[in-house]
Every structure is written in structure tokens, then in C-alpha cells.
Short mmCIF file of C-alpha atoms in Angstrom, two decimals:
data_model
loop_
_atom_site.label_atom_id
_atom_site.label_comp_id
_atom_site.label_asym_id
_atom_site.label_seq_id
_atom_site.Cartn_x
_atom_site.Cartn_y
_atom_site.Cartn_z
CA MET A 245 -121.33 -179.58 -191.84
CA VAL A 246 -118.69 -182.33 -191.68
CA THR A 247 -117.98 -184.46 -194.75
CA VAL A 248 -116.26 -187.85 -194.64
CA LEU A 249 -114.67 -189.28 -197.79
CA SER A 250 -112.64 -192.38 -198.42
CA SER A 251 -109.19 -191.71 -199.83
CA LEU A 252 -110.35 -193.37 -203.06
CA ALA A 253 -113.31 -190.96 -203.35
CA PHE A 254 -111.04 -188.02 -202.57
CA ASN A 255 -108.56 -189.08 -205.28
CA ARG A 256 -111.36 -189.59 -207.82
CA ASP A 257 -112.87 -186.14 -207.32
CA PRO A 258 -110.72 -183.67 -205.39
CA ASP A 259 -112.81 -180.77 -206.75
CA ALA A 260 -115.88 -182.15 -204.94
CA ALA A 261 -113.85 -182.38 -201.72
CA MET A 262 -112.71 -178.77 -202.10
CA ALA A 263 -116.30 -177.65 -202.72
CA ALA A 264 -117.45 -179.55 -199.63
CA ALA A 265 -114.72 -177.85 -197.56
CA HIS A 266 -116.50 -174.52 -198.03
CA GLY A 267 -119.28 -175.88 -195.81
CA GLY A 268 -117.04 -177.42 -193.15
CA PRO A 269 -114.16 -179.82 -192.60
CA VAL A 270 -113.68 -182.78 -194.95
CA PHE A 271 -112.22 -185.87 -193.28
CA VAL A 272 -110.36 -188.26 -195.58
CA VAL A 273 -110.34 -191.79 -194.20
CA ASP A 274 -108.08 -194.73 -194.99
CA ASP A 275 -109.06 -198.17 -193.73
CA GLY A 276 -111.80 -196.56 -191.65
CA ARG A 277 -109.40 -194.20 -189.87
CA PRO A 278 -109.21 -190.43 -190.45
CA THR A 279 -105.87 -189.60 -192.02
CA TYR A 280 -106.32 -186.05 -193.34
CA VAL A 281 -108.60 -183.04 -192.87
CA LEU A 282 -109.29 -180.56 -195.64
CA LEU A 283 -110.35 -177.04 -194.56
CA SER A 284 -111.14 -173.87 -196.43
CA ILE A 285 -108.44 -171.23 -195.92
CA ASP A 286 -110.98 -169.05 -194.07
CA HIS A 287 -111.75 -171.81 -191.60
CA TYR A 288 -108.07 -172.60 -191.15
CA GLN A 289 -107.21 -168.95 -190.47
CA GLU A 290 -110.09 -168.70 -188.01
CA LEU A 291 -108.84 -171.77 -186.12
CA SER A 292 -105.19 -170.74 -186.17
CA ALA A 293 -105.96 -167.21 -184.96
CA ARG A 294 -107.58 -168.45 -181.75
CA THR A 295 -105.46 -168.15 -178.69
CA VAL A 296 -106.36 -169.71 -175.39
CA SER A 297 -104.67 -168.85 -172.14
CA LEU A 298 -103.47 -171.64 -169.92
CA ALA A 299 -106.05 -170.61 -167.32
CA ASP A 300 -108.87 -170.84 -169.89
CA ALA A 301 -107.65 -174.23 -171.12
CA LEU A 302 -107.51 -175.58 -167.58
CA ALA A 303 -110.97 -174.16 -166.83
CA GLN A 304 -112.37 -176.14 -169.79
CA ALA A 305 -110.77 -179.40 -168.68
CA THR A 306 -113.01 -181.44 -166.41
CA ASP A 307 -111.51 -184.93 -166.22
CA PHE A 308 -108.27 -184.62 -164.33
CA ASP A 309 -107.12 -184.50 -160.74
CA PHE A 310 -104.60 -181.96 -159.60
CA GLU A 311 -102.89 -182.30 -156.26
CA PRO A 312 -100.34 -179.48 -155.81
CA MET A 313 -97.13 -180.41 -154.06
CA MET A 314 -96.22 -178.68 -150.83
CA LEU A 315 -93.22 -176.41 -151.31
CA ARG A 316 -90.36 -176.67 -148.86
CA ASP A 317 -87.63 -174.29 -147.96
CA PHE A 318 -84.62 -176.50 -148.65
CA SER A 319 -82.37 -174.52 -146.30
CA SER A 320 -84.55 -175.29 -143.28
CA GLY A 321 -86.60 -178.28 -144.51
CA LEU A 322 -89.80 -176.57 -143.35
CA PRO A 323 -92.95 -176.07 -145.46
CA ILE A 324 -93.19 -172.63 -147.05
#
């Protein structure tokens, strides 16, 4: 569960924000824009322990075009 608090609400009751972080991330917003995220240490460690290979990251990406360049042998000028 995601919780969103204004910075004023966070400053008034940080204990409530910490309690809410046990259930999921707490976004602190300033002027309607997220400025901070509060996470439980368990959630943080879980996120920071994840490793993703470059191949896996590219496999998850769907909105980009990739046009590989043709390699050339610079000594002869011919395509490799």
C-alpha cells in the first residue's frame, strides 16, 4: 500500500509516517510534487539487493528503437 503525505503532515507526525512505511512506501510531497520516499529498512534492503543484468533490463524495455551500426575494418574500409 502506498501512502502520500504532504511535507506539513509528515513534519507534524513523523511517527505515523514511519508506521505507514511498514505497509509500503510513503511519498512526501511538496507543492504537489513528490520530494522524498520513506521505506522500511526491510523494503529498502529488498530493493537494493535486486540485480538486473543488462540483457534483462533491455528485454523489459519496450519503447525504444535500436539500429546497430555496421562495423567496418578501418584498414580496408570494408564491412566486417
